[in-house]
Structures are given as structure tokens and as C-alpha cells.
PDB file of C-alpha atoms and ligand atoms in Angstrom:
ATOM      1  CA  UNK S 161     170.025  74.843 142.862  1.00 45.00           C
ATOM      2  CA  UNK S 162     169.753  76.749 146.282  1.00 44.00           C
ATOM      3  CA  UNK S 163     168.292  79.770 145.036  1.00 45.00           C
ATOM      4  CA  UNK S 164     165.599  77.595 143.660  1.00 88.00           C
ATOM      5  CA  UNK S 165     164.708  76.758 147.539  1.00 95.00           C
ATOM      6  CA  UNK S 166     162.551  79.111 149.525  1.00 95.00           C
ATOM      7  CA  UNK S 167     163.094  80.594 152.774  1.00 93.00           C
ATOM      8  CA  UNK S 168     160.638  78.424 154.223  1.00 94.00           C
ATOM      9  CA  UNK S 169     161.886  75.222 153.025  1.00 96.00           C
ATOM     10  CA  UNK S 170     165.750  75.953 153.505  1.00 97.00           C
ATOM     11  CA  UNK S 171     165.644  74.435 156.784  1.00 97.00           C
ATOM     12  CA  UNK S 172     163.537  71.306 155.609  1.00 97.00           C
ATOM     13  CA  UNK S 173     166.430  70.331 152.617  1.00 98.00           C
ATOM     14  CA  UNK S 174     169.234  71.286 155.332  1.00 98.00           C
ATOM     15  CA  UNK S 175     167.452  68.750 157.498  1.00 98.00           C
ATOM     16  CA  UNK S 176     167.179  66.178 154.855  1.00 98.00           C
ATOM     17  CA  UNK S 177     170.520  66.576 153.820  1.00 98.00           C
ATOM     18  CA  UNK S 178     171.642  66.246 157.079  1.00 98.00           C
ATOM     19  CA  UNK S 179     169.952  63.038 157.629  1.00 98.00           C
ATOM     20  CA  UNK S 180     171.302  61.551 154.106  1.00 98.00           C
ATOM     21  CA  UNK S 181     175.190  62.421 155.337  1.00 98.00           C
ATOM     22  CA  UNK S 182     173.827  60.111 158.340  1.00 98.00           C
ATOM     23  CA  UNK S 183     172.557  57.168 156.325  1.00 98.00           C
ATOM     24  CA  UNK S 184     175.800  56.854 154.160  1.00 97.00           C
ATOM     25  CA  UNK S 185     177.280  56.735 157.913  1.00 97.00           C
ATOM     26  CA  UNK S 186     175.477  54.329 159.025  1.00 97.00           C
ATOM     27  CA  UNK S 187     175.946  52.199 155.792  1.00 97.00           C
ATOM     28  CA  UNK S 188     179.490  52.570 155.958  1.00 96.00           C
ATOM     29  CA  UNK S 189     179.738  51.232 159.314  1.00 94.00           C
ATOM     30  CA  UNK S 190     177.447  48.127 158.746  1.00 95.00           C
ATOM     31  CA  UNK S 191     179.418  47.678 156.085  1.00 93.00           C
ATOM     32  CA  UNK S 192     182.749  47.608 157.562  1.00 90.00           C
ATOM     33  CA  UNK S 193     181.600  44.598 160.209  1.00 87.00           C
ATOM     34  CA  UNK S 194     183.755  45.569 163.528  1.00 87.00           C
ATOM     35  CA  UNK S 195     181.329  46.678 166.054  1.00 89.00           C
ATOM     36  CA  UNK S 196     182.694  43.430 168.105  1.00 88.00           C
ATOM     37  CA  UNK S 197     185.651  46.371 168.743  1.00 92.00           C
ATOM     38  CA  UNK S 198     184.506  47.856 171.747  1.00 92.00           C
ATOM     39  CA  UNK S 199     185.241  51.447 171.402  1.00 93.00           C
ATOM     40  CA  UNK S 200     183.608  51.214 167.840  1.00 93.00           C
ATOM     41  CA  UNK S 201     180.647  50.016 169.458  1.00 94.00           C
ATOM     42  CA  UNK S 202     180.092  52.988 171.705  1.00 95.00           C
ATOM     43  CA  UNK S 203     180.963  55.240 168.868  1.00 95.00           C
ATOM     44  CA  UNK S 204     178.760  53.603 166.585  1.00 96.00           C
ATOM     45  CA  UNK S 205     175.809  53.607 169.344  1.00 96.00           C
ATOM     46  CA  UNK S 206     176.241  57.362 169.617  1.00 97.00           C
ATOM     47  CA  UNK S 207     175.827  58.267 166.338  1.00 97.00           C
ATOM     48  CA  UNK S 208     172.992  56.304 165.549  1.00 97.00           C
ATOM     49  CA  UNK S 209     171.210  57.212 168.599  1.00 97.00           C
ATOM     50  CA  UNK S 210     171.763  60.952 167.886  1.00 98.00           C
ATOM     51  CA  UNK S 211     170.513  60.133 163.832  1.00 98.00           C
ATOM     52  CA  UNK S 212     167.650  58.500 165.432  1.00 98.00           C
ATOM     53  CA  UNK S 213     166.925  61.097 167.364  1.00 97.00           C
ATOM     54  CA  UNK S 214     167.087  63.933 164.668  1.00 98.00           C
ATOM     55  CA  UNK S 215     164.836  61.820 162.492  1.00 98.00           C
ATOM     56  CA  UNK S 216     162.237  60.673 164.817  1.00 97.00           C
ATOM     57  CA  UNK S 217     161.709  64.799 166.128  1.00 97.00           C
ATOM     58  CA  UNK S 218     161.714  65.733 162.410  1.00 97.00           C
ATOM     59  CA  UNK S 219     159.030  63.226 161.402  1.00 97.00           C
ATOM     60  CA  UNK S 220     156.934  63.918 164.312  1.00 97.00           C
ATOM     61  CA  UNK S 221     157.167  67.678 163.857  1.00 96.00           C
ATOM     62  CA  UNK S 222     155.986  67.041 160.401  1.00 97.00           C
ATOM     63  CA  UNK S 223     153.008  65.076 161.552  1.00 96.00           C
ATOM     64  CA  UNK S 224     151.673  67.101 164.515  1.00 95.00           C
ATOM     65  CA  UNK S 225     152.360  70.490 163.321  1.00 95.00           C
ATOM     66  CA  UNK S 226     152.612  70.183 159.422  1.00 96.00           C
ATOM     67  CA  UNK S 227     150.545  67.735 157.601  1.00 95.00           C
ATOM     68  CA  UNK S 228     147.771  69.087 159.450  1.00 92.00           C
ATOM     69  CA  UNK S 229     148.020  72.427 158.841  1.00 93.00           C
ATOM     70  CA  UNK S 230     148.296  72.152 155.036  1.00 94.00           C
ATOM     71  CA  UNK S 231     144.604  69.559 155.327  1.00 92.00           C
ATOM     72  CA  UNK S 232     142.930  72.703 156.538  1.00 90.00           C
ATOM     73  CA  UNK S 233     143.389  74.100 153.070  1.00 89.00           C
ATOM     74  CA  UNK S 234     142.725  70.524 151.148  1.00 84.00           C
ATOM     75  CA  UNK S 235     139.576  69.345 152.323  1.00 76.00           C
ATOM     76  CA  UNK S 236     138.386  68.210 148.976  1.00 73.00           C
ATOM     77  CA  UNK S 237     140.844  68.092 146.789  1.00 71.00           C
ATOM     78  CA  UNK S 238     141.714  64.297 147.084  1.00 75.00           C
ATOM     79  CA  UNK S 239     145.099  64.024 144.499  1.00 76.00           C
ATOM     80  CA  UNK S 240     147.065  66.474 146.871  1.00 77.00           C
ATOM     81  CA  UNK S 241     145.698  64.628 150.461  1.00 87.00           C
ATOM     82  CA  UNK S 242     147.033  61.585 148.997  1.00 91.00           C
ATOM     83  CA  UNK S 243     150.285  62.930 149.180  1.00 94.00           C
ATOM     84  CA  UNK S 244     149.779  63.852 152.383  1.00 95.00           C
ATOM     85  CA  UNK S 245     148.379  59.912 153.165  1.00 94.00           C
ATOM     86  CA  UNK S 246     151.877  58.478 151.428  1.00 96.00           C
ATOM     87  CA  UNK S 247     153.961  61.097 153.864  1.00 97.00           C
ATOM     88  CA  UNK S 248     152.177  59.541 156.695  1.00 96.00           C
ATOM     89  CA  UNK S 249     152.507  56.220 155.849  1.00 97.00           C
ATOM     90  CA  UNK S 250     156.134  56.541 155.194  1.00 98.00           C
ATOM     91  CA  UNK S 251     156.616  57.992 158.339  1.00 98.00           C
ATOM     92  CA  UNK S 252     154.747  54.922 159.420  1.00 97.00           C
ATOM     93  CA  UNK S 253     157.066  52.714 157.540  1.00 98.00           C
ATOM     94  CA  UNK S 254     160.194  54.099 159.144  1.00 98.00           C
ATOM     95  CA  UNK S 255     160.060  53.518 162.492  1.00 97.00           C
ATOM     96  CA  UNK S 256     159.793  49.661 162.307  1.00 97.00           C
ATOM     97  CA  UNK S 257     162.658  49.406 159.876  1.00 98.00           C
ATOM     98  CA  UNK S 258     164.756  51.440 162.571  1.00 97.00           C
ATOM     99  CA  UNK S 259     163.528  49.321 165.463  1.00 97.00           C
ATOM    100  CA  UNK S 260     164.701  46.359 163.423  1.00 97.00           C
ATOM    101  CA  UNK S 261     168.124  47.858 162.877  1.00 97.00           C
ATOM    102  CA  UNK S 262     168.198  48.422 166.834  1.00 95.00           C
ATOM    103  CA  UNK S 263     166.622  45.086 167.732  1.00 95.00           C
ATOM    104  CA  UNK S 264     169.880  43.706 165.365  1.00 94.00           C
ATOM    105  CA  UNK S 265     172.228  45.792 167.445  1.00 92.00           C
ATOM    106  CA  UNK S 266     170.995  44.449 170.367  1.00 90.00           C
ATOM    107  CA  UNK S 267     171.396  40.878 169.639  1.00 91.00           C
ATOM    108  CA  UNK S 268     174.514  41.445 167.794  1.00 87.00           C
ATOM    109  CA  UNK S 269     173.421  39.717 164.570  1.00 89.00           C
ATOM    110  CA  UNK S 270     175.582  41.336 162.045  1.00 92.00           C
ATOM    111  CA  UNK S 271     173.948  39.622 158.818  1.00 94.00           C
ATOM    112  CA  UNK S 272     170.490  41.104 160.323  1.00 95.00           C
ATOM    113  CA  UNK S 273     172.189  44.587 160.840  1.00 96.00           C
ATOM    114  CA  UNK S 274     173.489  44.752 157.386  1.00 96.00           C
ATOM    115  CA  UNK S 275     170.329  43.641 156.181  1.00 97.00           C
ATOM    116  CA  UNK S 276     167.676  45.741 157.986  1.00 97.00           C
ATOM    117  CA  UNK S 277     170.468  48.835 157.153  1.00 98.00           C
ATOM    118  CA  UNK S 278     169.526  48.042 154.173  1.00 98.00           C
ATOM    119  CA  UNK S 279     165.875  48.524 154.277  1.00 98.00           C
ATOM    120  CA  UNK S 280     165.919  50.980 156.211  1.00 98.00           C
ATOM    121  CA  UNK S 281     168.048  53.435 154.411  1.00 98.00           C
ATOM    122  CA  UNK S 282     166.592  52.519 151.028  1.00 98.00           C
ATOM    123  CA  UNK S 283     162.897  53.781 152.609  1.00 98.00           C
ATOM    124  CA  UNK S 284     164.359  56.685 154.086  1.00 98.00           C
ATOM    125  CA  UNK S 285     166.237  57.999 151.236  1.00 98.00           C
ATOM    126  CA  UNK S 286     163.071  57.449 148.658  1.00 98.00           C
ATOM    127  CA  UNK S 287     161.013  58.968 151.266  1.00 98.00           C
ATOM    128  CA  UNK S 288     163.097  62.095 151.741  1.00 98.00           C
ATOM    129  CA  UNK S 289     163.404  62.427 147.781  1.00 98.00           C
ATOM    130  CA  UNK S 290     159.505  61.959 147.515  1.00 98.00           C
ATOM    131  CA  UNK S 291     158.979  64.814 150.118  1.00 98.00           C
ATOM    132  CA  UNK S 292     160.973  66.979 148.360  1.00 98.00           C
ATOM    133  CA  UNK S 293     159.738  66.478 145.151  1.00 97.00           C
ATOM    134  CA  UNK S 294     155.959  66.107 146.141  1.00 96.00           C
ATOM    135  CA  UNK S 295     155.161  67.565 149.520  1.00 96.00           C
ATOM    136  CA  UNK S 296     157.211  70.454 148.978  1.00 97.00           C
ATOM    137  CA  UNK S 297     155.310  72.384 145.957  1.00 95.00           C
ATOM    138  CA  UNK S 298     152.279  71.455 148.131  1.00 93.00           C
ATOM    139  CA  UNK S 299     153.326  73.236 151.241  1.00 94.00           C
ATOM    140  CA  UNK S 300     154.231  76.267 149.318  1.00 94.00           C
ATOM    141  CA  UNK S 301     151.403  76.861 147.491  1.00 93.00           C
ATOM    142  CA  UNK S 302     149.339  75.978 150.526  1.00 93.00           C
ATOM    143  CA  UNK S 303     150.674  77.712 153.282  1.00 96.00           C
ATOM    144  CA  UNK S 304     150.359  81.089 153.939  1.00 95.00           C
ATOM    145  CA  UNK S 305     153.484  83.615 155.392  1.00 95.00           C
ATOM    146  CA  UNK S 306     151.314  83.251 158.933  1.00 96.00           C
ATOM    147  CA  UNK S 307     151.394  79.454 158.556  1.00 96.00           C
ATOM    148  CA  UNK S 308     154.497  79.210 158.091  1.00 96.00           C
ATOM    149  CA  UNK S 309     155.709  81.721 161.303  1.00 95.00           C
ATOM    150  CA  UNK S 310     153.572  79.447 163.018  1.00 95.00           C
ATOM    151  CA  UNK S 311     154.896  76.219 162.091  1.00 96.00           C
ATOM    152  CA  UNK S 312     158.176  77.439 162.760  1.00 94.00           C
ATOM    153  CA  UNK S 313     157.311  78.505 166.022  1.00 95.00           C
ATOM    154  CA  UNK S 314     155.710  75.430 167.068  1.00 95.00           C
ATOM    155  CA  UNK S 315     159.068  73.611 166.217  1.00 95.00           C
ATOM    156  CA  UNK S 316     160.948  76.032 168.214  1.00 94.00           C
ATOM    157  CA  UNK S 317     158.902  75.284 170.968  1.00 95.00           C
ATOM    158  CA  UNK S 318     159.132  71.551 170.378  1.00 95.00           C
ATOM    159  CA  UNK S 319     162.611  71.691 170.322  1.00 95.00           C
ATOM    160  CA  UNK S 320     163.423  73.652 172.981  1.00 96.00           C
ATOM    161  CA  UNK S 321     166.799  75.618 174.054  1.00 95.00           C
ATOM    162  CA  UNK S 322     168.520  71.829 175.361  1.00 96.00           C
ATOM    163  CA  UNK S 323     167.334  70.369 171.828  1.00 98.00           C
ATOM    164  CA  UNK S 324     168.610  73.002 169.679  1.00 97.00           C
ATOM    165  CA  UNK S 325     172.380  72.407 170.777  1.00 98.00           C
ATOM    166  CA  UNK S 326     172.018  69.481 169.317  1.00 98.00           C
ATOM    167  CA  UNK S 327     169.799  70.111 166.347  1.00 98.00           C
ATOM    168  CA  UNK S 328     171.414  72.967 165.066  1.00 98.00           C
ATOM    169  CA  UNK S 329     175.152  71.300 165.226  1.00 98.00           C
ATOM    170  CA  UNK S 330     173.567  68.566 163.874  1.00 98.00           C
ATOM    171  CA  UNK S 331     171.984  70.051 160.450  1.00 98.00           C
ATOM    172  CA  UNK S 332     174.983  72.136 159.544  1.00 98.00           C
ATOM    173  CA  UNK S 333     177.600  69.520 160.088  1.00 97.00           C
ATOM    174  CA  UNK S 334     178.787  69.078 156.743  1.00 96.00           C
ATOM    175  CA  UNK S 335     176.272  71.289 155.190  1.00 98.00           C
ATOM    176  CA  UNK S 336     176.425  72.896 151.956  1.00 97.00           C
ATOM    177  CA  UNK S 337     177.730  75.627 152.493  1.00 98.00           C
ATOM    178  CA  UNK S 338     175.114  78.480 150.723  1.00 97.00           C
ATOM    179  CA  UNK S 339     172.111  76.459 152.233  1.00 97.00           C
ATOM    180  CA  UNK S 340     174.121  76.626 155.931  1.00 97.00           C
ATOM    181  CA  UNK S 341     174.726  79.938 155.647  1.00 97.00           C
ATOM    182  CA  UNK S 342     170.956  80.378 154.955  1.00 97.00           C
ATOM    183  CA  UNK S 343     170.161  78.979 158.042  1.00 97.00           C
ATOM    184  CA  UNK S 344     172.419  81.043 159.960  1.00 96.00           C
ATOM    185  CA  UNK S 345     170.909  84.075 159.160  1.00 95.00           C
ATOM    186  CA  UNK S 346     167.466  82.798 160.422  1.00 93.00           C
ATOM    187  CA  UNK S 347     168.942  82.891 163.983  1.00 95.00           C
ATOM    188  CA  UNK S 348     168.752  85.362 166.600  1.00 95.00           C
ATOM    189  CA  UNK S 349     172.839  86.963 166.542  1.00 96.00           C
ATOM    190  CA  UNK S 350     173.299  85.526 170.636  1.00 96.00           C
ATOM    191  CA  UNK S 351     172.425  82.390 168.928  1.00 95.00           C
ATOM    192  CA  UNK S 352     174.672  82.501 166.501  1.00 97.00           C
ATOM    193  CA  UNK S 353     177.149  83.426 168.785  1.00 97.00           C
ATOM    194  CA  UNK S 354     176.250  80.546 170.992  1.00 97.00           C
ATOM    195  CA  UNK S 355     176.506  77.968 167.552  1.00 98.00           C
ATOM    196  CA  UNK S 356     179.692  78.851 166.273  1.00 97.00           C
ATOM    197  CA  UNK S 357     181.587  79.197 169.918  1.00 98.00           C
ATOM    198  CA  UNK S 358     179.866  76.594 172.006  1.00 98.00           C
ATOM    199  CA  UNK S 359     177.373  74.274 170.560  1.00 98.00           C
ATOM    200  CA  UNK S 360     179.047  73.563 167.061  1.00 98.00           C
ATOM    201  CA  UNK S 361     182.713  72.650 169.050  1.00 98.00           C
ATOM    202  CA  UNK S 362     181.190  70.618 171.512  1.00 98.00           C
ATOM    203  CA  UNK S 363     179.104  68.587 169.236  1.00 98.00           C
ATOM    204  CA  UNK S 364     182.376  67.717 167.145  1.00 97.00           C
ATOM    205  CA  UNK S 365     184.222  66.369 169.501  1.00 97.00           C
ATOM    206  CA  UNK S 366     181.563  63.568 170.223  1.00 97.00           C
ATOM    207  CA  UNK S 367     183.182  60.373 168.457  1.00 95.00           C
ATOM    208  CA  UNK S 368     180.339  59.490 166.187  1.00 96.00           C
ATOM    209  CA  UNK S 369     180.122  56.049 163.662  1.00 94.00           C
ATOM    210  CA  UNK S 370     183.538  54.838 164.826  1.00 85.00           C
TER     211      UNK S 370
HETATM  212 FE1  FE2 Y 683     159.270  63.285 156.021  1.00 66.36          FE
END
């Protein structure tokens, strides 16, 4: 199944995969009903925030720098825009069902919690699986080699040396282990270096999901 994935999506399924191993984490520990343990709690808060994170920078990076680029090449051909309209709008459709999970923390209503995890997992997960199977062909047959180098670029840039210490930690934990090693090699070798001896150690000993 790998081989079937390009170079320039590899990093887009790692992501995506990444963000499914969080949702079954955050299911599990809805599930499980003990965040009145305080050292759950914090553990719990951590790894949500950090999935949170992750999800919100991938989305937005998608909007700004992606959807965009592949319009400049669609500006009549209305079937594959609409795909683009249903990305955006379940990008749009995200971010209240994660406030409602947080607003649910906040006041500690555990029915709520369980059911906006729910909701909110459910969109994500038929969102990511619609992106792959949808947006995906459309960005490759779009997007040129240039586009591409610049799209990646711009996420670099986005991301930033502080962000990638957690992003890249992030996408690999658990990883497959062909489509990791994929990503690896897309890295500079003091990054790599950097990864394996600093980043990737330090993000696995935060205490994540309780
Ligand atoms: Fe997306």
C-alpha cells in the first residue's frame, strides 16, 4: 500500500495517521471515565492539547497554502472545486466539535465529554478518509514538482525550528514503519541526527492520555 503513495503525499498520510493513533487515544480515555484522578487529568490535558495542536497547524496549512494553490489550476472546472468547498467546510466543521470537547473538559461534564468525543472523532476520521480518497488524486494531478517544493517550503516556514520538535516526534510516533522511514529521508542528515537523539526521546517521556 505505501508504494502506492507518492513522495509528495507521504508526509500528508503520515500526518493523518498520526492524528487517527490520537483519536483512538482520546476515545479510550473518555471512555475509561477517571479524569476526576488528578494526575490523569494533567496527562490527559497534555495530550489533547498537543493533538489539538497538530491538527489545528495541519488544517490551517492546508487552507492557506494548499487549497489555494490547487484553485489556480481549477478555475472552471466546478466537480473538482467542490471538493475543495467540502475540505473547507470540514475544516470548518472541526473546530467547533473540538471546542465542545474542551468546553466539556472545562466544566467537567463527563456525559458531554463522551458525547462531543464522539462527534468529534466520527467528523475527523470521515474527513481524513475523504481527503485521502478525494483531495489527494486532485493535488497530484494538479500540482506541479514547483508547487509542491513550494508548498513544502511554506510549511517549513510555518512550522518553524521550535514547531518541528514537536511535529516531527509527533508524526512518527507509532508510525508505520516504511512510510516513517520515508519521511526520514526527506530530512536534512543534522536533522535527523537531532530527531532520533534529542527531539524523538524528549517527546516520549511527556506522559500523554493518562
Ligand atoms: Fe484536512
Amino acid at each position: 500500500m505505501t508504494a502506492s503513495i507518492s513522495d509528495e503525499t507521504i508526509m500528508l498520510f503520515v500526518i493523518h495517521d498520526a492524528l487517527r493513533r490520537d483519536a483512538t487515544h482520546l476515545a479510550r480515555a473518555v471512555e475509561r471515565r477517571d479524569l476526576d484522578d488528578p494526575e490523569r487529568r494533567v496527562a490527559f490535558l497534555r495530550g489533547w492539547e498537543i493533538f489539538k495542536r497538530q491538527l489545528q497547524r495541519h488544517h490551517e496549512g492546508q487552507d492557506r497554502n494548499l487549497w489555494p494553490l490547487i484553485r489556480t489550476y481549477l478555475p472552471a472546472r466546478d466537480e473538482e472545486n467542490a471538493i475543495l468547498n467540502e475540505m473547507e467546510a470540514e475544516h470548518e466543521r472541526i473546530e467547533p466539535l473540538m471546542t465542545a470537547v474542551d468546553t466539556a473538559l472545562r466544566t467537567s461534564n463527563s456525559d458531554w465529554l463522551a458525547e462531543s468525543t464522539v462527534e468529534f472523532r466520527q467528523e475527523l476520521l470521515a474527513h481524513l478518509e475523504h481527503e485521502e480518497r478525494e483531495a489527494v488524486p486532485l493535488m497530484e494531478s494538479a500540482l506541479t514538482k514547483q508547487d509542491w517544493k513550494a508548498f513544502a517550503r511554506a510549511q517549513r516556514k510555518a512550522t518553524g525550528f521550535k514547531g518541528a520538535q514537536e511535529f516531527f516526534p509527533y508524526i512518527l510516533e507509532e508510525a508505520d514503519a516504511d512510510r516513517a522511514a520515508r519521511v526520514r529521508k526527506t530530512l536534512s542528515a543534522p536533522m535527523r541526527v537531532l530527531l532520533g537523539q534529542i527531539w524523538e526521546p524528549r517527546f516520549a517521556r511527556i506522559s500523554r492520555w493518562g
